[in-house]
Tab-separated table of C-alpha atoms and ligand atoms in Angstrom:
chain	number	residue	atom	x	y	z
G	628	MET	CA	0.075	-0.058	-0.024
G	629	THR	CA	1.475	3.288	-0.924
G	630	ASN	CA	0.130	6.581	0.378
G	631	ALA	CA	1.620	10.152	0.331
G	632	LEU	CA	3.142	10.011	3.827
G	633	THR	CA	4.795	6.710	3.271
G	634	LYS	CA	6.245	8.024	0.066
G	635	LEU	CA	7.564	11.163	1.698
G	636	LEU	CA	9.115	8.989	4.560
G	637	ALA	CA	10.916	7.060	2.076
G	638	THR	CA	12.918	9.998	0.820
G	639	ARG	CA	13.333	12.016	3.981
G	640	ASP	CA	15.148	11.764	7.233
G	641	TRP	CA	12.639	13.820	8.969
G	642	ILE	CA	9.503	15.567	8.261
G	643	LEU	CA	8.200	18.819	9.789
G	644	ALA	CA	4.477	18.633	11.008
G	645	ASP	CA	2.732	21.720	12.156
G	646	GLY	CA	2.165	23.571	15.492
G	647	ALA	CA	-0.930	24.512	17.408
G	648	THR	CA	-4.273	24.350	16.089
G	649	GLY	CA	-6.222	26.010	19.347
G	650	THR	CA	-3.730	28.548	20.055
G	651	ASN	CA	-3.679	29.923	16.595
G	652	LEU	CA	-7.591	29.926	16.166
G	653	PHE	CA	-7.783	31.693	19.534
G	654	ASN	CA	-5.619	34.583	17.989
G	655	MET	CA	-7.974	34.524	15.099
G	656	GLY	CA	-10.971	35.198	17.542
G	657	LEU	CA	-12.178	31.939	18.542
G	658	GLU	CA	-13.701	32.075	22.093
G	659	SER	CA	-12.793	29.643	24.586
G	660	GLY	CA	-15.756	27.086	25.055
G	661	ASP	CA	-16.727	27.344	21.413
G	662	ALA	CA	-16.305	24.324	19.171
G	663	PRO	CA	-13.463	25.043	16.780
G	664	GLU	CA	-14.983	22.527	14.174
G	665	MET	CA	-17.925	25.033	13.605
G	666	TRP	CA	-15.332	27.251	11.960
G	667	ASN	CA	-14.985	24.656	9.194
G	668	ASP	CA	-18.528	25.724	8.036
G	669	GLU	CA	-18.619	29.277	9.313
G	670	HIS	CA	-15.199	30.690	8.592
G	671	PRO	CA	-13.535	28.247	6.107
G	672	ASP	CA	-11.196	31.167	5.025
G	673	ARG	CA	-9.689	31.275	8.676
G	674	ILE	CA	-9.131	27.424	8.631
G	675	ALA	CA	-7.556	27.625	5.293
G	676	LEU	CA	-5.123	30.408	6.572
G	677	LEU	CA	-4.349	28.376	9.667
G	678	TYR	CA	-3.282	25.552	7.210
G	679	LYS	CA	-1.473	28.007	4.772
G	680	GLN	CA	0.418	29.776	7.770
G	681	ALA	CA	2.038	26.303	8.737
G	682	VAL	CA	2.959	25.242	5.203
G	683	ASP	CA	4.329	28.607	4.480
G	684	ALA	CA	6.525	28.310	7.640
G	685	GLY	CA	7.868	25.006	6.387
G	686	SER	CA	5.510	22.252	7.455
G	687	ASP	CA	5.418	19.261	5.203
G	688	LEU	CA	2.255	17.809	7.116
G	689	PHE	CA	-0.433	19.467	8.756
G	690	LEU	CA	-3.396	18.375	10.928
G	691	THR	CA	-7.042	19.248	9.946
G	692	ASN	CA	-9.268	21.149	12.253
G	693	SER	CA	-11.253	18.263	13.439
G	694	PHE	CA	-9.542	17.115	16.855
G	695	GLY	CA	-13.030	17.636	18.747
G	696	GLY	CA	-14.922	16.523	15.579
G	697	ASN	CA	-16.446	13.200	16.847
G	698	ALA	CA	-20.055	12.811	17.695
G	699	ALA	CA	-19.152	12.433	21.417
G	700	ARG	CA	-17.435	15.658	21.540
G	701	LEU	CA	-19.630	17.567	19.280
G	702	LYS	CA	-22.555	16.622	21.495
G	703	LEU	CA	-21.485	19.134	24.208
G	704	HIS	CA	-22.355	21.656	21.515
G	705	GLY	CA	-25.523	19.907	20.182
G	706	ALA	CA	-23.909	19.088	17.007
G	707	GLN	CA	-23.397	15.421	17.181
G	708	LYS	CA	-25.083	14.718	14.062
G	709	ARG	CA	-22.573	16.925	12.097
G	710	ALA	CA	-19.458	14.867	12.964
G	711	ARG	CA	-18.991	13.301	9.345
G	712	GLU	CA	-19.950	16.491	7.585
G	713	LEU	CA	-17.714	18.883	9.838
G	714	SER	CA	-14.686	16.481	9.555
G	715	ARG	CA	-15.203	16.252	5.614
G	716	ILE	CA	-15.158	19.944	5.285
G	717	SER	CA	-11.906	20.224	7.591
G	718	ALA	CA	-10.190	17.668	4.974
G	719	GLU	CA	-11.740	19.424	1.897
G	720	ILE	CA	-10.231	22.830	2.931
G	721	GLY	CA	-6.872	21.036	3.715
G	722	ARG	CA	-6.671	19.304	0.583
G	723	SER	CA	-7.284	22.552	-1.423
G	724	VAL	CA	-4.636	24.142	0.476
G	725	ALA	CA	-2.022	21.379	0.218
G	726	ASP	CA	-2.568	20.980	-3.565
G	727	ARG	CA	-1.436	24.586	-4.159
G	728	TYR	CA	2.216	23.599	-3.295
G	729	ASP	CA	4.627	22.389	-5.735
G	730	ARG	CA	6.080	20.186	-2.976
G	731	PRO	CA	4.353	17.254	-1.356
G	732	VAL	CA	2.320	18.412	1.501
G	733	ILE	CA	0.488	15.859	3.649
G	734	VAL	CA	-3.106	16.394	4.889
G	735	ALA	CA	-3.529	14.381	8.220
G	736	GLY	CA	-7.106	14.147	9.409
G	737	SER	CA	-7.004	14.870	13.206
G	738	VAL	CA	-8.992	12.633	15.467
G	739	GLY	CA	-8.902	13.578	19.323
G	740	PRO	CA	-10.150	11.676	22.132
G	741	THR	CA	-13.930	11.072	22.689
G	742	GLY	CA	-13.619	12.850	26.114
G	743	GLU	CA	-15.336	9.720	27.698
G	744	ILE	CA	-14.021	7.102	29.850
G	745	MET	CA	-13.894	3.798	28.075
G	746	ALA	CA	-14.981	0.435	29.678
G	747	PRO	CA	-14.410	-1.291	31.858
G	748	MET	CA	-13.638	1.867	34.021
G	749	GLY	CA	-16.188	3.978	32.353
G	750	ALA	CA	-19.355	3.768	30.422
G	751	LEU	CA	-18.180	4.027	26.682
G	752	THR	CA	-18.223	0.513	25.204
G	753	HIS	CA	-15.481	-0.608	22.673
G	754	GLU	CA	-18.224	-1.068	20.007
G	755	LEU	CA	-19.426	2.499	20.383
G	756	ALA	CA	-16.050	3.861	20.394
G	757	VAL	CA	-15.146	2.171	17.166
G	758	GLU	CA	-18.622	3.524	15.508
G	759	ILE	CA	-17.731	7.137	16.662
G	760	PHE	CA	-14.302	6.938	15.339
G	761	HIS	CA	-15.417	5.305	12.208
G	762	GLU	CA	-17.869	7.884	11.470
G	763	GLN	CA	-15.282	10.625	11.728
G	764	ALA	CA	-12.888	8.607	9.671
G	765	GLU	CA	-15.263	8.293	6.695
G	766	GLY	CA	-15.661	12.073	6.671
G	767	LEU	CA	-11.955	12.826	6.646
G	768	LYS	CA	-11.370	10.203	4.020
G	769	GLU	CA	-14.326	11.869	1.874
G	770	GLY	CA	-12.687	15.259	2.306
G	771	GLY	CA	-9.348	13.980	0.827
G	772	ALA	CA	-7.270	13.556	3.761
G	773	ASP	CA	-3.899	11.505	3.171
G	774	VAL	CA	-3.764	9.887	6.407
G	775	LEU	CA	-5.692	9.855	9.771
G	776	TRP	CA	-4.074	11.323	12.658
G	777	LEU	CA	-5.123	10.154	16.278
G	778	GLU	CA	-3.747	12.429	18.907
G	779	THR	CA	-3.831	13.385	22.714
G	780	ILE	CA	-5.052	9.803	23.660
G	781	SER	CA	-4.696	8.644	27.345
G	782	ALA	CA	-6.124	5.150	27.339
G	783	GLN	CA	-5.019	2.359	25.443
G	784	GLU	CA	-8.511	0.947	25.038
G	785	GLU	CA	-9.244	4.359	23.141
G	786	TYR	CA	-6.171	3.891	20.901
G	787	LYS	CA	-7.273	0.329	19.980
G	788	ALA	CA	-10.699	1.256	19.221
G	789	ALA	CA	-9.493	3.853	16.890
G	790	ALA	CA	-7.096	1.604	15.066
G	791	GLU	CA	-10.027	-0.781	14.498
G	792	ALA	CA	-12.203	2.125	13.071
G	793	PHE	CA	-9.396	3.294	10.633
G	794	LYS	CA	-9.188	-0.137	9.322
G	795	LEU	CA	-12.929	-0.128	8.606
G	796	ALA	CA	-12.290	3.047	6.855
G	797	ASP	CA	-9.307	1.435	4.959
G	798	MET	CA	-7.217	4.580	5.687
G	799	PRO	CA	-3.506	4.723	6.698
G	800	TRP	CA	-3.062	6.252	10.145
G	801	CYS	CA	-0.575	7.760	12.800
G	802	GLY	CA	-1.292	8.046	16.495
G	803	THR	CA	0.088	9.956	19.320
G	804	MET	CA	-0.820	9.876	23.095
G	805	SER	CA	-0.393	12.648	25.754
G	806	PHE	CA	2.195	12.002	28.699
G	807	ASP	CA	0.972	14.493	31.087
G	808	THR	CA	1.265	13.015	34.244
G	809	ALA	CA	4.701	12.500	35.673
G	810	GLY	CA	5.807	11.018	32.321
G	811	ARG	CA	2.638	8.708	31.912
G	812	THR	CA	-0.628	9.214	30.258
G	813	MET	CA	-3.565	10.167	32.545
G	814	MET	CA	-4.478	6.571	32.511
G	815	GLY	CA	-1.207	5.397	33.600
G	816	LEU	CA	0.681	4.302	30.456
G	817	THR	CA	4.402	4.769	30.146
G	818	SER	CA	6.246	5.387	26.871
G	819	ALA	CA	7.493	1.677	27.095
G	820	ASP	CA	3.795	0.674	27.474
G	821	MET	CA	2.833	2.293	24.501
G	822	ALA	CA	5.676	1.210	22.219
G	823	THR	CA	4.872	-2.374	23.093
G	824	MET	CA	1.016	-2.014	22.631
G	825	VAL	CA	1.491	-0.492	19.252
G	826	GLU	CA	3.408	-3.409	17.924
G	827	LYS	CA	0.607	-5.857	19.094
G	828	LEU	CA	-2.165	-4.054	17.249
G	829	GLY	CA	-3.929	-5.807	14.162
G	830	ASN	CA	-4.075	-2.396	12.503
G	831	PRO	CA	-0.737	-0.540	13.441
G	832	PRO	CA	-0.119	2.949	12.727
G	833	LEU	CA	2.400	4.132	10.175
G	834	ALA	CA	4.223	6.171	13.056
G	835	PHE	CA	3.534	6.705	16.537
G	836	GLY	CA	4.558	8.858	19.490
G	837	ALA	CA	3.502	11.721	21.855
G	838	ASN	CA	2.128	14.973	21.465
G	839	CYS	CA	1.234	17.720	24.042
G	840	GLY	CA	1.882	16.558	27.504
G	841	VAL	CA	3.815	19.212	29.665
G	842	GLY	CA	6.714	20.756	28.303
G	843	ALA	CA	9.174	20.096	25.505
G	844	SER	CA	11.782	18.330	27.703
G	845	ASP	CA	9.323	15.783	28.962
G	846	LEU	CA	8.356	15.125	25.561
G	847	LEU	CA	11.876	14.301	24.396
G	848	ARG	CA	12.182	12.106	27.425
G	849	THR	CA	9.275	10.270	26.294
G	850	VAL	CA	10.789	9.904	22.807
G	851	LEU	CA	13.882	8.387	24.394
G	852	GLY	CA	11.614	5.887	26.154
G	853	PHE	CA	10.043	4.760	22.772
G	854	VAL	CA	13.495	4.282	21.291
G	855	ALA	CA	14.665	2.232	24.207
G	856	GLN	CA	12.175	-0.198	23.035
G	857	GLY	CA	13.722	-0.686	19.870
G	858	SER	CA	10.762	-0.086	17.603
G	859	GLU	CA	11.639	0.236	13.852
G	860	ARG	CA	8.407	2.375	13.251
G	861	PRO	CA	8.810	6.160	12.593
G	862	ILE	CA	8.461	8.158	15.965
G	863	ILE	CA	6.207	11.357	16.155
G	864	ALA	CA	7.314	14.104	18.426
G	865	LYS	CA	4.882	17.044	18.907
G	866	GLY	CA	5.776	18.980	22.056
G	867	ASN	CA	4.377	22.068	23.523
G	868	ALA	CA	6.360	25.236	23.135
G	869	GLY	CA	7.747	25.445	26.474
G	870	ILE	CA	5.718	24.941	29.877
G	871	PRO	CA	2.186	25.951	30.204
G	872	LYS	CA	1.890	28.875	32.534
G	873	TYR	CA	-1.506	30.674	33.767
G	874	HIS	CA	-1.260	34.511	32.937
G	875	ASP	CA	-4.001	36.894	33.101
G	876	GLY	CA	-6.659	34.223	33.218
G	877	HIS	CA	-5.298	32.439	30.131
G	878	ILE	CA	-2.597	29.776	29.504
G	879	HIS	CA	0.436	31.064	27.909
G	880	TYR	CA	3.477	29.158	26.555
G	881	ASP	CA	6.765	30.561	27.270
G	882	GLY	CA	8.948	28.625	24.602
G	883	THR	CA	10.720	30.952	22.155
G	884	PRO	CA	11.182	30.077	18.566
G	885	GLU	CA	14.966	29.747	19.429
G	886	LEU	CA	14.078	27.235	22.105
G	887	MET	CA	11.691	25.024	19.644
G	888	ALA	CA	14.545	25.055	17.163
G	889	ASP	CA	16.766	23.250	19.666
G	890	TYR	CA	13.989	21.040	20.492
G	891	ALA	CA	13.393	19.978	16.949
G	892	VAL	CA	17.098	19.127	16.390
G	893	LEU	CA	17.079	17.357	19.726
G	894	ALA	CA	13.985	15.503	18.750
G	895	ARG	CA	15.630	14.468	15.387
G	896	ASP	CA	18.837	13.267	17.227
G	897	ALA	CA	16.706	11.462	19.911
G	898	GLY	CA	15.155	9.420	17.077
G	899	ALA	CA	12.044	11.116	16.059
G	900	THR	CA	11.239	11.316	12.329
G	901	ILE	CA	7.961	13.350	12.263
G	902	ILE	CA	8.606	16.453	14.496
G	903	GLY	CA	6.239	19.287	15.098
G	904	GLY	CA	4.898	21.360	17.980
G	905	CYS	CA	1.711	21.236	19.971
G	906	CYS	CA	0.060	23.992	22.194
G	907	GLY	CA	1.726	27.366	21.957
G	908	THR	CA	3.534	26.482	18.576
G	909	MET	CA	3.126	29.315	16.238
G	910	PRO	CA	4.418	29.823	12.335
G	911	GLU	CA	7.380	31.883	13.730
G	912	HIS	CA	8.404	28.581	15.741
G	913	LEU	CA	7.954	26.528	12.824
G	914	SER	CA	10.231	28.540	10.560
G	915	LYS	CA	13.055	28.465	13.143
G	916	MET	CA	12.496	24.638	13.564
G	917	ARG	CA	12.598	24.209	9.534
G	918	ALA	CA	15.725	26.205	9.362
G	919	ALA	CA	17.594	24.291	12.339
G	920	LEU	CA	16.619	20.874	10.960
G	921	GLU	CA	17.903	21.909	7.544
G	922	GLU	CA	21.152	23.721	8.740
G	923	ARG	CA	22.334	21.800	11.891
G	924	PRO	CA	23.962	18.291	11.119
G	925	LYS	CA	22.767	15.200	12.868
G	926	GLY	CA	24.169	14.615	16.300
G	927	PRO	CA	24.468	11.830	18.714
G	928	ARG	CA	21.435	10.721	20.595
G	929	PRO	CA	21.019	13.413	23.334
G	930	THR	CA	21.399	12.581	27.104
G	931	LEU	CA	18.759	13.611	29.608
G	932	ASP	CA	21.107	16.335	30.950
G	933	GLN	CA	21.614	17.702	27.423
G	934	ILE	CA	17.960	17.929	26.979
G	935	THR	CA	17.163	19.739	30.346
G	936	ASP	CA	20.425	22.068	29.705
G	937	ALA	CA	18.761	23.149	26.284
G	938	LEU	CA	15.152	22.938	27.124
G	939	GLY	CA	14.581	23.360	30.799
G	940	ALA	CA	13.854	20.965	33.603
G	941	PHE	CA	11.682	17.964	33.535
G	942	SER	CA	8.141	18.389	35.372
G	943	SER	CA	8.637	14.965	37.264
G	944	ALA	CA	11.884	13.231	38.598
G	945	ALA	CA	11.049	10.140	36.608
G	946	ASP	CA	8.721	9.014	33.916
G	947	GLY	CA	8.027	5.561	35.110
G	948	THR	CA	10.634	3.816	32.934
G	949	GLY	CA	13.812	2.442	33.615
G	950	ASP	CA	14.901	0.345	36.782
G	951	ASP	CA	16.793	2.586	38.712
G	952	VAL	CA	14.063	5.075	39.470
G	953	PRO	CA	10.968	4.398	41.616
G	954	ALA	CA	7.858	4.504	39.535
G	955	PRO	CA	5.553	7.512	40.419
G	956	ARG	CA	2.333	6.468	42.056
G	957	ARG	CA	-0.432	6.203	39.407
G	958	THR	CA	-2.961	8.923	39.589
G	959	ARG	CA	-6.239	8.180	37.827
G	960	ARG	CA	-8.177	11.504	37.041
G	961	ARG	CA	-11.494	11.391	35.679
G	962	ARG	CA	-12.691	13.885	33.157
G	963	ALA	CA	-16.292	15.132	32.979
C	895	ZN	ZN1	-1.238	20.486	23.084
């Protein structure tokens, strides 16, 4: 099976993904609490601009504005019946932007979590989760997405349901989890757990990795955790631009474009192939990341000390992997 991402991966040592969706849309006037996916229909020009700004800054791949576009999430906005339609439009806009460039640009159909806790801990059954993800996947496929892109997942049950749904849609996919709780996902998975889980899937992703989480340093420690498992599968690093801090009632990311340039190079040297940013990552960060990846030669795999020297301290002493450190106590937080 050949698809645009597999072809690009075959010819390149690294691929630059995009940055933040939410942060950029808030700057365009999105109110917190609004569903960003509504803008696919109401303000397609702004969504096209979001995509275009990333590609103009050097991204080879961008995510569609469909992160919260599954029926479970849209239900909070009374729009659960529009999951397929809004996802399709997000990809259609993406396709029209990507096809304007004379270099390959990958349209990755973003699929975020359902926001519900899956069985056996919660009420969302595997069957229903597969149905929810399948519906969104069909919309993204209709709109012309090259690949599907699962992100910010905490539970392996949800990751597995999405893998099954994407097989039903007959679409290649990538999938990342968010390691935001002392190096583990909110549901307790370590980087080693994820790398092992991915290889056991009946429909494994083209690439897997981490996005969001806490800061850029933590994310690279997670990447080193994946690499330590010896997977041959391409690894994705999509870290936040610095550390989230509350400021004047909103969350601000303190990472400069220069810091994200260092992060991008360290991510590549750590073993990641698809490198981008998450929250707080703006086009000016992406430009510096692109330049650094092109200009700085590949170096040896960084140590943890080199990562913290360049990007700042980890948010927790250990990430739960390795034998010389005690595993942090598992915390299970419930989301409403
Ligand atoms: Zn994020």
